[in-house]
Coordinates of C-alpha atoms and ligand atoms in Angstrom, one line a residue:
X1 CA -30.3 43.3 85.2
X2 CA -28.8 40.8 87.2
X3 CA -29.0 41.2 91.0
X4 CA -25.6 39.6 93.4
X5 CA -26.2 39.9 97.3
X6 CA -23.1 38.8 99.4
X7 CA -23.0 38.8 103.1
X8 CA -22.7 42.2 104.7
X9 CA -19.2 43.0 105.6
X10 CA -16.1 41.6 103.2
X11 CA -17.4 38.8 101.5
X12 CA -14.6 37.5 99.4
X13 CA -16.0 34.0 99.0
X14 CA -19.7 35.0 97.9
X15 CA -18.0 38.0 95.1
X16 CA -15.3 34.6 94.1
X17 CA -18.3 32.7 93.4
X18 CA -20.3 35.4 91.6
X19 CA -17.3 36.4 89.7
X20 CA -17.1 32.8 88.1
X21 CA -21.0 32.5 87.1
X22 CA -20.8 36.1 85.8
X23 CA -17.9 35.4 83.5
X24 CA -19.4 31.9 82.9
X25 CA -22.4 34.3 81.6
X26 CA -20.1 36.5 79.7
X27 CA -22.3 39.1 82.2
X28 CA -21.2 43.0 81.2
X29 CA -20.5 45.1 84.3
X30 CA -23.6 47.3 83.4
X31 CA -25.7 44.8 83.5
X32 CA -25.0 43.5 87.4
X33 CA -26.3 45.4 90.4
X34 CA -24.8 44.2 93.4
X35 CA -26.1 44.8 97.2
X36 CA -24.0 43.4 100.2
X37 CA -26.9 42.7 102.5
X38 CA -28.4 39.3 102.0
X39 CA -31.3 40.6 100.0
X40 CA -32.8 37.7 97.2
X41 CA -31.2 37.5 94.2
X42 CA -31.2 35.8 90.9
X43 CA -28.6 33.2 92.2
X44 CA -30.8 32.5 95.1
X45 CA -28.4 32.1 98.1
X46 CA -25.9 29.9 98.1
X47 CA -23.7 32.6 98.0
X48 CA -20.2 30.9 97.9
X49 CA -20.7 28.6 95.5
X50 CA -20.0 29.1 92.1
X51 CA -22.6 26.3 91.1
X52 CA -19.9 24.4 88.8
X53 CA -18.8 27.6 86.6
X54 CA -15.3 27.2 85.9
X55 CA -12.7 28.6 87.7
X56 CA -11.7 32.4 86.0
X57 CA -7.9 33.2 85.3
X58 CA -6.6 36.5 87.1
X59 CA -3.4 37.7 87.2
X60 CA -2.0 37.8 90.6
X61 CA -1.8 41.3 91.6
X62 CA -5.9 41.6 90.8
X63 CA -6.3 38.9 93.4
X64 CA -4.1 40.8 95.8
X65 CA -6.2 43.5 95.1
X66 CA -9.6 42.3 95.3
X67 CA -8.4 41.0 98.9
X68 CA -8.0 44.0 100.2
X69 CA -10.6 46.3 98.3
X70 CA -13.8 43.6 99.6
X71 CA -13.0 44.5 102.9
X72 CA -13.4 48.4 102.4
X73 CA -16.7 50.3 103.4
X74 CA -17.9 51.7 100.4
X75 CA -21.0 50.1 99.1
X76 CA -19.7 50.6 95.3
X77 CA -16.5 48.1 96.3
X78 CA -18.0 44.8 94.3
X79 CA -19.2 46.7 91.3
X80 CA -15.9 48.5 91.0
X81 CA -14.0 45.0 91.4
X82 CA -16.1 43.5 88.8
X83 CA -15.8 46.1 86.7
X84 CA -11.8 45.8 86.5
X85 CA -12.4 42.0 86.4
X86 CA -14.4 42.4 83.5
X87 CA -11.8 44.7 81.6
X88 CA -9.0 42.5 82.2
X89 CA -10.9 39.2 81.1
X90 CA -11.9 41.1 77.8
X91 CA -8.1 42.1 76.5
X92 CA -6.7 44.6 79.4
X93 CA -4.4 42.3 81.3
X94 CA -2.0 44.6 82.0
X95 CA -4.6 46.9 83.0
X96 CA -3.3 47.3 86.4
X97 CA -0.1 48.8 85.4
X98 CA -2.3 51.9 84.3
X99 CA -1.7 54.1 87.1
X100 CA -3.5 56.9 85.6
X101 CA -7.0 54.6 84.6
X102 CA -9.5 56.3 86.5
X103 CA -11.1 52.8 87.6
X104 CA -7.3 51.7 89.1
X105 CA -6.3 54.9 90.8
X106 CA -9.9 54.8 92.7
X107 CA -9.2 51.1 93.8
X108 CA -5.4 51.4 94.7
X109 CA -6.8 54.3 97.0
X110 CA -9.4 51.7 98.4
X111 CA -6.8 49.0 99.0
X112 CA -4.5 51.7 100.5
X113 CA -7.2 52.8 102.3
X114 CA -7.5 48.9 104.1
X115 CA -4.1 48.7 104.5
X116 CA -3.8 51.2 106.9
X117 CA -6.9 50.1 108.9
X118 CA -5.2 47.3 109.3
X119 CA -2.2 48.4 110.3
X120 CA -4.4 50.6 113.1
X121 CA -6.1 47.5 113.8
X122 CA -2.6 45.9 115.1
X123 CA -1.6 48.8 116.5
X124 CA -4.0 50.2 118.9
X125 CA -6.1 47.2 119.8
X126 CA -6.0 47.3 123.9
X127 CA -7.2 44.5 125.8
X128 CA -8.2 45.0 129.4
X129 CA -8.6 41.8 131.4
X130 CA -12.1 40.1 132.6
X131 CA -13.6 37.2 133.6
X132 CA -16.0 35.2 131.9
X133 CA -19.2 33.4 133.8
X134 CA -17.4 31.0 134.5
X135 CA -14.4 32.5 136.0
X136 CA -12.2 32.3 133.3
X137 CA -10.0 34.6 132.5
X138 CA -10.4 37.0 129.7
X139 CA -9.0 40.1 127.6
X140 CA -11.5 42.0 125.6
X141 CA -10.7 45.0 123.2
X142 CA -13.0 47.3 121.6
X143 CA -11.7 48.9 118.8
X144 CA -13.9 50.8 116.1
X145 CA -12.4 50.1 112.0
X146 CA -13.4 52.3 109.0
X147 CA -13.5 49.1 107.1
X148 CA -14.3 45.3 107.3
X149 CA -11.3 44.0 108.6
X150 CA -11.9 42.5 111.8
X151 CA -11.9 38.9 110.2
X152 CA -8.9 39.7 108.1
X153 CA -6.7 40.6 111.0
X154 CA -7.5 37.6 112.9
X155 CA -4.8 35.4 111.6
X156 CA -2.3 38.3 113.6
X157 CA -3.7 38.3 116.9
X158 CA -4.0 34.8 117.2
X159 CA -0.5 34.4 116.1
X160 CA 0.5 37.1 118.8
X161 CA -2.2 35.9 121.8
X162 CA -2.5 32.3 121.1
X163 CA -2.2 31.2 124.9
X164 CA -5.0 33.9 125.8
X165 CA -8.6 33.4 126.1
X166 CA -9.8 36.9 124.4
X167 CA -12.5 38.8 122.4
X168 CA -12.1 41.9 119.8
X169 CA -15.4 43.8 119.8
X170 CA -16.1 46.3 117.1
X171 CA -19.2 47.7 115.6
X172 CA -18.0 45.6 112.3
X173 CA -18.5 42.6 113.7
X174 CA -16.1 40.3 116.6
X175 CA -13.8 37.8 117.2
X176 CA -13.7 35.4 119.9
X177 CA -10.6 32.7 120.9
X178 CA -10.5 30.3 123.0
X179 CA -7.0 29.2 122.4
X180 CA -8.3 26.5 120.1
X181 CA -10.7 28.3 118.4
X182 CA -11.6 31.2 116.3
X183 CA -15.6 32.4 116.5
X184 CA -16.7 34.8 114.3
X185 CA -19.0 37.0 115.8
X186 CA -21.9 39.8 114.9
X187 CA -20.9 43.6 115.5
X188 CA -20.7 45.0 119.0
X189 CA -21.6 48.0 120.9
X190 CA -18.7 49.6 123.0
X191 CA -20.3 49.4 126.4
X192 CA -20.4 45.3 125.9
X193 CA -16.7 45.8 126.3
X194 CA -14.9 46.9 129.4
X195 CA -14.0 50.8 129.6
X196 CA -11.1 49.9 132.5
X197 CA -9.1 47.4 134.5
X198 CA -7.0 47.1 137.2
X199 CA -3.8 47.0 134.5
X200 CA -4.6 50.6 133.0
X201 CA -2.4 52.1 135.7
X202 CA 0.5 49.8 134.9
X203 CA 0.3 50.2 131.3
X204 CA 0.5 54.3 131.3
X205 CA 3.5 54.2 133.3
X206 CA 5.0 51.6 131.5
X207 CA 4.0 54.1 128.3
X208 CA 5.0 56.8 130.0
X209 CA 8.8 55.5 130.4
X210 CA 9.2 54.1 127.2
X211 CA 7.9 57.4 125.6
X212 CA 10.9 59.2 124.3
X213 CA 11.0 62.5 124.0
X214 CA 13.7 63.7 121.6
X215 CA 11.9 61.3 119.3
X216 CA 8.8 63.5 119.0
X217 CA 7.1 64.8 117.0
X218 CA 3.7 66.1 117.0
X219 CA 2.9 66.1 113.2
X220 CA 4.1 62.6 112.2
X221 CA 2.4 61.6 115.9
X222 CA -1.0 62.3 115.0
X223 CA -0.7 61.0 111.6
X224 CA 0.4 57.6 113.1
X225 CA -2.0 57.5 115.9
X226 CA -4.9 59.6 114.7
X227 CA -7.0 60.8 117.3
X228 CA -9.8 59.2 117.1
X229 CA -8.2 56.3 118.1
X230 CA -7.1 57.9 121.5
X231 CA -10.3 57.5 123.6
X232 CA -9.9 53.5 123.2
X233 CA -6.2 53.8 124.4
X234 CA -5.0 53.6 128.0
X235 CA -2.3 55.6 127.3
X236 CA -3.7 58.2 125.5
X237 CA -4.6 59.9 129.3
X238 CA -0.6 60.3 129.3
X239 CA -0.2 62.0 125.7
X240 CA -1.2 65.6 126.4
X241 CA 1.6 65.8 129.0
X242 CA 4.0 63.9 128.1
X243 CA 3.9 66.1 124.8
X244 CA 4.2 69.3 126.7
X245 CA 7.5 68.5 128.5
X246 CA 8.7 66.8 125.7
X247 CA 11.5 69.8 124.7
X248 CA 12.7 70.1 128.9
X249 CA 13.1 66.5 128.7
X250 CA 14.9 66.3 125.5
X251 CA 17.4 68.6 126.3
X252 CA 18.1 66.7 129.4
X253 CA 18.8 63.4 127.6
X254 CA 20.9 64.8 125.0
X255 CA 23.3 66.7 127.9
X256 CA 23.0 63.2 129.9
X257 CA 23.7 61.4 126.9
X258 CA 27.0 63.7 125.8
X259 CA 28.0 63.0 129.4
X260 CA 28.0 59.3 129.0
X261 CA 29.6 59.6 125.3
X262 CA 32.1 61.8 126.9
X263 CA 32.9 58.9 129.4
X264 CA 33.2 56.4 127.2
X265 CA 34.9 58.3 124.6
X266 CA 36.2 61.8 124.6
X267 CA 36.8 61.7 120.5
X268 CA 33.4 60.5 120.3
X269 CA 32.6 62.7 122.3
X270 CA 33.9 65.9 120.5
X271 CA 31.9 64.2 117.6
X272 CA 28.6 64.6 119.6
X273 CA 29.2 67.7 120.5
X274 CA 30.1 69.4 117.2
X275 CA 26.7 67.8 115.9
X276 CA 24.7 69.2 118.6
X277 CA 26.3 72.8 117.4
X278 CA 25.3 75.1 120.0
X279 CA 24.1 78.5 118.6
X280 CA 25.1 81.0 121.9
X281 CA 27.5 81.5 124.3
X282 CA 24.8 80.2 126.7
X283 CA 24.3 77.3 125.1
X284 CA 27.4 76.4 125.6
X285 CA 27.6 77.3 128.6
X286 CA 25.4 75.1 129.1
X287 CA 26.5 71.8 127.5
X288 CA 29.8 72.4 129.4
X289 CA 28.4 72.8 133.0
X290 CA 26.0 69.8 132.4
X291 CA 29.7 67.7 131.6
X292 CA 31.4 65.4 133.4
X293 CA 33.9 66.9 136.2
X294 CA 37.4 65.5 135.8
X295 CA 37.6 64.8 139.1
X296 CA 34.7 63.1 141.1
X297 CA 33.6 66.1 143.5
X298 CA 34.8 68.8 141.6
X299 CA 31.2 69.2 139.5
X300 CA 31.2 73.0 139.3
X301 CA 32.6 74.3 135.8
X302 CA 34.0 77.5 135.9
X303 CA 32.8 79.1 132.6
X304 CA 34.7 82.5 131.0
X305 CA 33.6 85.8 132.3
X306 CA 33.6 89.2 130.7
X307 CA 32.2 91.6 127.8
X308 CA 31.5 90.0 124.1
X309 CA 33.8 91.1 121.7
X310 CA 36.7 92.4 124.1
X311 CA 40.1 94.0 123.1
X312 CA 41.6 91.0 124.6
X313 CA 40.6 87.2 125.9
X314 CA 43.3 85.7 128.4
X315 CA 43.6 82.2 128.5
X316 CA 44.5 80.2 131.9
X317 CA 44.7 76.2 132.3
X318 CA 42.4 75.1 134.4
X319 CA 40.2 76.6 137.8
X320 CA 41.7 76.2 140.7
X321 CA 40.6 75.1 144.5
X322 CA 39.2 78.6 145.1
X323 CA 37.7 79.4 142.1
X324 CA 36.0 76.0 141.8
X325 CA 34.5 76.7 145.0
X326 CA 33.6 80.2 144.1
X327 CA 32.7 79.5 140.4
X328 CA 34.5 82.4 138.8
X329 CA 38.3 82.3 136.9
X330 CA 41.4 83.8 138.6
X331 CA 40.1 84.7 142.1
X332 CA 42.9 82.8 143.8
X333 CA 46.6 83.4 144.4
X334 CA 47.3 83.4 140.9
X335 CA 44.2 85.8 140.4
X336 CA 45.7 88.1 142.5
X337 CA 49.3 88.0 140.7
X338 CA 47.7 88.4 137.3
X339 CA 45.4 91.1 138.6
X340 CA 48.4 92.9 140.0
X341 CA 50.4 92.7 137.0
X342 CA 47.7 93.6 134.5
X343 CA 47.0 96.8 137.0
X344 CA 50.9 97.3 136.4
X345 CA 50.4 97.3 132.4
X346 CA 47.7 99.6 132.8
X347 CA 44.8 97.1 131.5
X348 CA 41.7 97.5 133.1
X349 CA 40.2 93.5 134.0
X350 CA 36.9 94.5 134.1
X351 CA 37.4 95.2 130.3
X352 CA 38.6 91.3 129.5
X353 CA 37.7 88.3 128.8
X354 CA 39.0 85.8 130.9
X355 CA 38.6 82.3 131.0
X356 CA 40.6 78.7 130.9
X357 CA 41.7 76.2 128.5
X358 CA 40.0 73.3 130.8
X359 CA 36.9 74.3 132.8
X360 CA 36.4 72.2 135.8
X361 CA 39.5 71.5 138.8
X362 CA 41.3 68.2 138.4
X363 CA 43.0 67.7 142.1
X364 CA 44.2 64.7 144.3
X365 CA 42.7 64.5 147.4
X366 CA 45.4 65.0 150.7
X367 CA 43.9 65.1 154.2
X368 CA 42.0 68.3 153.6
X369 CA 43.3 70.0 151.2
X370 CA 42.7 69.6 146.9
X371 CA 45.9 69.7 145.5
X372 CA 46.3 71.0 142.2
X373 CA 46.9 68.2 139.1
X374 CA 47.8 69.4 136.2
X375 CA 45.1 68.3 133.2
X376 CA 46.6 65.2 130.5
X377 CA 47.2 66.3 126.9
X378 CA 44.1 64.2 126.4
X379 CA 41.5 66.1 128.5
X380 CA 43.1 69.1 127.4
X381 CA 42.4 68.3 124.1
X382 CA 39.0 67.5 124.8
X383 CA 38.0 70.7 126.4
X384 CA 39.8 72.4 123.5
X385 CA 36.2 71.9 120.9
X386 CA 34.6 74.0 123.6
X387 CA 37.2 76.8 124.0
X388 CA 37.6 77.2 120.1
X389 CA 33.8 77.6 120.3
X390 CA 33.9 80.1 123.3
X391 CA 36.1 82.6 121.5
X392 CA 33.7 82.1 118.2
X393 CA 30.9 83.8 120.1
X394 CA 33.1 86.1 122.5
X395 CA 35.2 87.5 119.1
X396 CA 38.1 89.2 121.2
X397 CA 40.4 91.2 119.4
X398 CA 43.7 89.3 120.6
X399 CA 44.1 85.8 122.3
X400 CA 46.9 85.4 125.5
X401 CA 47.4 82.4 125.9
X402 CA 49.1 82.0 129.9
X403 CA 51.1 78.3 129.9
X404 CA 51.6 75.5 128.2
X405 CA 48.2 74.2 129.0
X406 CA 46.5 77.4 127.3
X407 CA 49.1 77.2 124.5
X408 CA 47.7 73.2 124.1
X409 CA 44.1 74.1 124.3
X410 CA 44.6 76.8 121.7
X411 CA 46.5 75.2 119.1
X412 CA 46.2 71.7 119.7
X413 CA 49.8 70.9 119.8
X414 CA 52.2 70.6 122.7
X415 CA 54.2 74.0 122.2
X416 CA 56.9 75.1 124.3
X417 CA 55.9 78.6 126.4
X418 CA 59.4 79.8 126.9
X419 CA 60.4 79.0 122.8
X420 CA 56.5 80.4 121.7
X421 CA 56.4 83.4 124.2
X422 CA 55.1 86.7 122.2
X423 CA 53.2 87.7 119.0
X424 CA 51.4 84.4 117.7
X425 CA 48.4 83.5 115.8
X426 CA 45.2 81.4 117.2
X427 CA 43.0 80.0 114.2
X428 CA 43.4 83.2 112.2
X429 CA 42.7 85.3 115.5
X430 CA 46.0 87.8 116.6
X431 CA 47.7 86.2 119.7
X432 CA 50.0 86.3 122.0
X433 CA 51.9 83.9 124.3
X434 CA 53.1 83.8 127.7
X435 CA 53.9 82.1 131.2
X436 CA 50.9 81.4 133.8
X437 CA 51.2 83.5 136.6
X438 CA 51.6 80.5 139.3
X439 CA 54.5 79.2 137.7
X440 CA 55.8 82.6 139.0
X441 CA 54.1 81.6 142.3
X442 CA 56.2 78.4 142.4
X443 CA 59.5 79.8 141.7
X444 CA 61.7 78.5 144.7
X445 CA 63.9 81.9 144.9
X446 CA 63.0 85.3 145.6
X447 CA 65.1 87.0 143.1
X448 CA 64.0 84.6 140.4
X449 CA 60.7 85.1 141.3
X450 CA 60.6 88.9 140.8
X451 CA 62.7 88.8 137.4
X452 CA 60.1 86.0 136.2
X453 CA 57.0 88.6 137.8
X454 CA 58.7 91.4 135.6
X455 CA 58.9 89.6 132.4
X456 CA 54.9 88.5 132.9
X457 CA 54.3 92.4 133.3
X458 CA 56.5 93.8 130.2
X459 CA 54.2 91.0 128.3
X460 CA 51.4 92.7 129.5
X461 CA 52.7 95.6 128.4
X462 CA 53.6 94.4 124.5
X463 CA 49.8 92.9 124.6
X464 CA 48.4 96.7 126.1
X465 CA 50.9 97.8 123.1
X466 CA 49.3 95.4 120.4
X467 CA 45.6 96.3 122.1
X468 CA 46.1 100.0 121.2
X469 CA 48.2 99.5 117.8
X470 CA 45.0 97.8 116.8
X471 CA 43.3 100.8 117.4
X472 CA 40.1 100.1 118.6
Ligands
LIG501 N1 44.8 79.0 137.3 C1 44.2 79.0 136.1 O1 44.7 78.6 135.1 N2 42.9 79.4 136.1 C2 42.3 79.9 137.1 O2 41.1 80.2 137.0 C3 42.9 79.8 138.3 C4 44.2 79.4 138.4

């Protein structure tokens, strides 16, 4: 038997070297024990030399393999390198192409194994600051591997802390730099590294605000920062509760972000909205009184209000002063007329849906008073996603549309009320079209005002005809 001892920890020199006298020996992989301890051993230290044995031919992706496999903990790692060495010197070159060898699938684990120490190692490797005797400044880390990689990740964190003075510690052994210089050093113990420093505090909350929370989730969280990683992190203090209101805070970005889609673009907009999908009424609801106002001021949406699945849903333009103030459709003058009228028709209000094609009051300021503007085709249109949406989940029997606002919002297309006035169809839904009640409000004469009132009630009447032809 022929006895190797490499240096504890990933000696990729030392198993080079043995490698090349073992092949120089034509040594079989049965006949080779290996320790990684220092103990004695046939080639009597010297351990990186390959005492003039000629350099051995390996096909790239064995190198790149035996890189990363040295460096992994398991005491078998040298014998099951050689081993594969061995095969592929005696005929098997393509050998690592055999996925389903035995020998390769156990080291491909290994190597995948180190890879993602390593990529732990970069990740969650926390310096807090210190000072040496001396006064210098330093940043020491403690950080605790599965595998021998401290030395292997050195290359990055000089790269990334060249102008620092710091120390990693780990139980696998440390590094030192001193902006020049790279020491290797012997392992650590945790409390030879600071547990805190007067940076911790800054760090969380910097953590803490660039945490995002629609991002989250918990699953793929703990699978990319394991938790035994967390007591060595600052910010790991900050996890438990910044998981919990995670959901609160999502929804709260996603209805400030539709608001500041919506601003910049109401198509866009519409976009964003139709992919969030709400699923209720409330939901909605929601999304629509967490929108932009149209007119600064003016925040309060006035949503629909009445029973789910209603004979019939009447369909205004927009709140006005009162009912913005109040929060609730038709309370106003023109309230009052329609109220009136649909008393007249013998419709009951309490048993209607009522609600508006655009849900928040677009006025111009003068002195005191908010004086009505009427909404663009544009804004119209973009309120119209959220009222095709609103009858979805309120399912009324029959749609009335009042004005050439609703008639917009409903159909998406600038119809005439006077030419459309009576039965019509909204997306598949029965319909029926009309005037708003405050153009009868603004009709300058009496008599034209009371001829216009009594054409708005006998359409009342058809629609109390069409509610009870229906049936139901
Ligand atoms: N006009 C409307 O269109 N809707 C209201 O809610 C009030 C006035």
């Amino acid at each position: 038997m022929i006895g190797v001892a490499l240096q504890e920890g990933a000696d990729l020199d030392g198993f080079r070297a043995a490698v090349r006298r073992l092949a120089a020996r034509k040594a079989p992989p049965e006949s080779v024990s290996w320790s990684a301890a220092g103990e004695s051993d046939l080639f009597g230290g010297g351990q990186g030399e390959a005492d003039g044995a000629p350099p051995v031919g390996l096909p790239r992706a064995l190198g790149e393999l035996i890189r990363l496999v040295v460096c992994h903990s398991d005491c078998e790692r040298y014998a099951l390198l050689y081993a594969a060495v061995w095969r592929v010197l005696n005929g098997e070159r393509a050998l690592l192409d055999v996925q389903s060898d035995p020998l390769v699938h156990r080291l491909e684990g290994m190597a995948k194994s180190v890879r993602r120490d390593l990529h732990k190692m970069h990740a969650f490797v926390r310096f807090r600051e210190t000072h040496d005797p001396d006064g210098t400044e330093r940043f020491v880390s403690w950080f605790e591997p599965e595998h021998f990689i401290v030395e292997a990740t050195a290359g990055f964190f000089v790269e990334r802390f060249r102008s620092l003075f710091w120390s990693i510690l780990t139980p696998k052994g440390s590094l030192h730099w001193d902006r020049a210089t790279l020491t290797v050093g012997p392992p650590a113990q945790r409390s030879d590294a600071p547990q805190s420093d007067g940076f911790e505090a800054a760090w969380r909350c910097y953590y803490e605000n660039v945490f995002n929370p629609a991002r989250l989730n918990p699953k793929a969280m703990r699978q990319h920062m394991p938790e035994k990683y967390w007591r060595n992190l600052p910010e790991a203090a900050s996890i438990a509760g910044l998981v919990q209101q995670a959901p609160a805070r999502a929804r709260e970005m996603i209805a400030r972000e539709a608001a500041e889609r919506e601003k910049r673009d109401p198509l866009k907009a519409v976009a964003a909205m139709a992919e969030q999908g709400p699923r209720t009424l409330e939901e909605l609801n929601r999304l629509i009184a967490a929108s932009e106002p149209l007119t600064p001021g003016a925040d309060r949406a006035v949503l629909g209000e009445g029973p789910m699945e209603p004979m019939v849903a009447f369909v205004g333009e927009q709140p006005g002063d009162q009912e913005e103030r109040e929060g609730r459709p038709f309370i106003g003058p023109a309230g009052q007329l329609f109220d009136r009228a649909l008393g007249e028709a013998g419709i009951d209000r309490s048993g209607v849906y009522v609600t508006n094609a655009v849900k928040h009051f677009k006025y111009e300021p003068r002195g005191k008073k908010r004086l009505h503007k009427r909404p663009n085709p544009s804004e119209v249109k973009r309120y119209r996603w959220w009222l095709q949406r609103e009858l979805s989940f309120v399912r009324p029997k029959l749609v009335v549309a009042m004005g050439g606002t609703a008639l917009l919002g409903l159909t998406g297309k600038p119809l005439s009320v006077l030419r459309t006035r009576g039965p019509i169809a909204f997306d598949g839904v029965p319909g029926y079209a009309t005037v708003h009640p405050s153009y009868l409000l603004r009709l300058p004469d009496e008599a034209a005002r009371r001829e216009a009132y009594d054409a708005f009630r006998d359409d009342l009447v058809a629609v109390r005809r069409l509610i009870v032809a229906n049936g139901k």
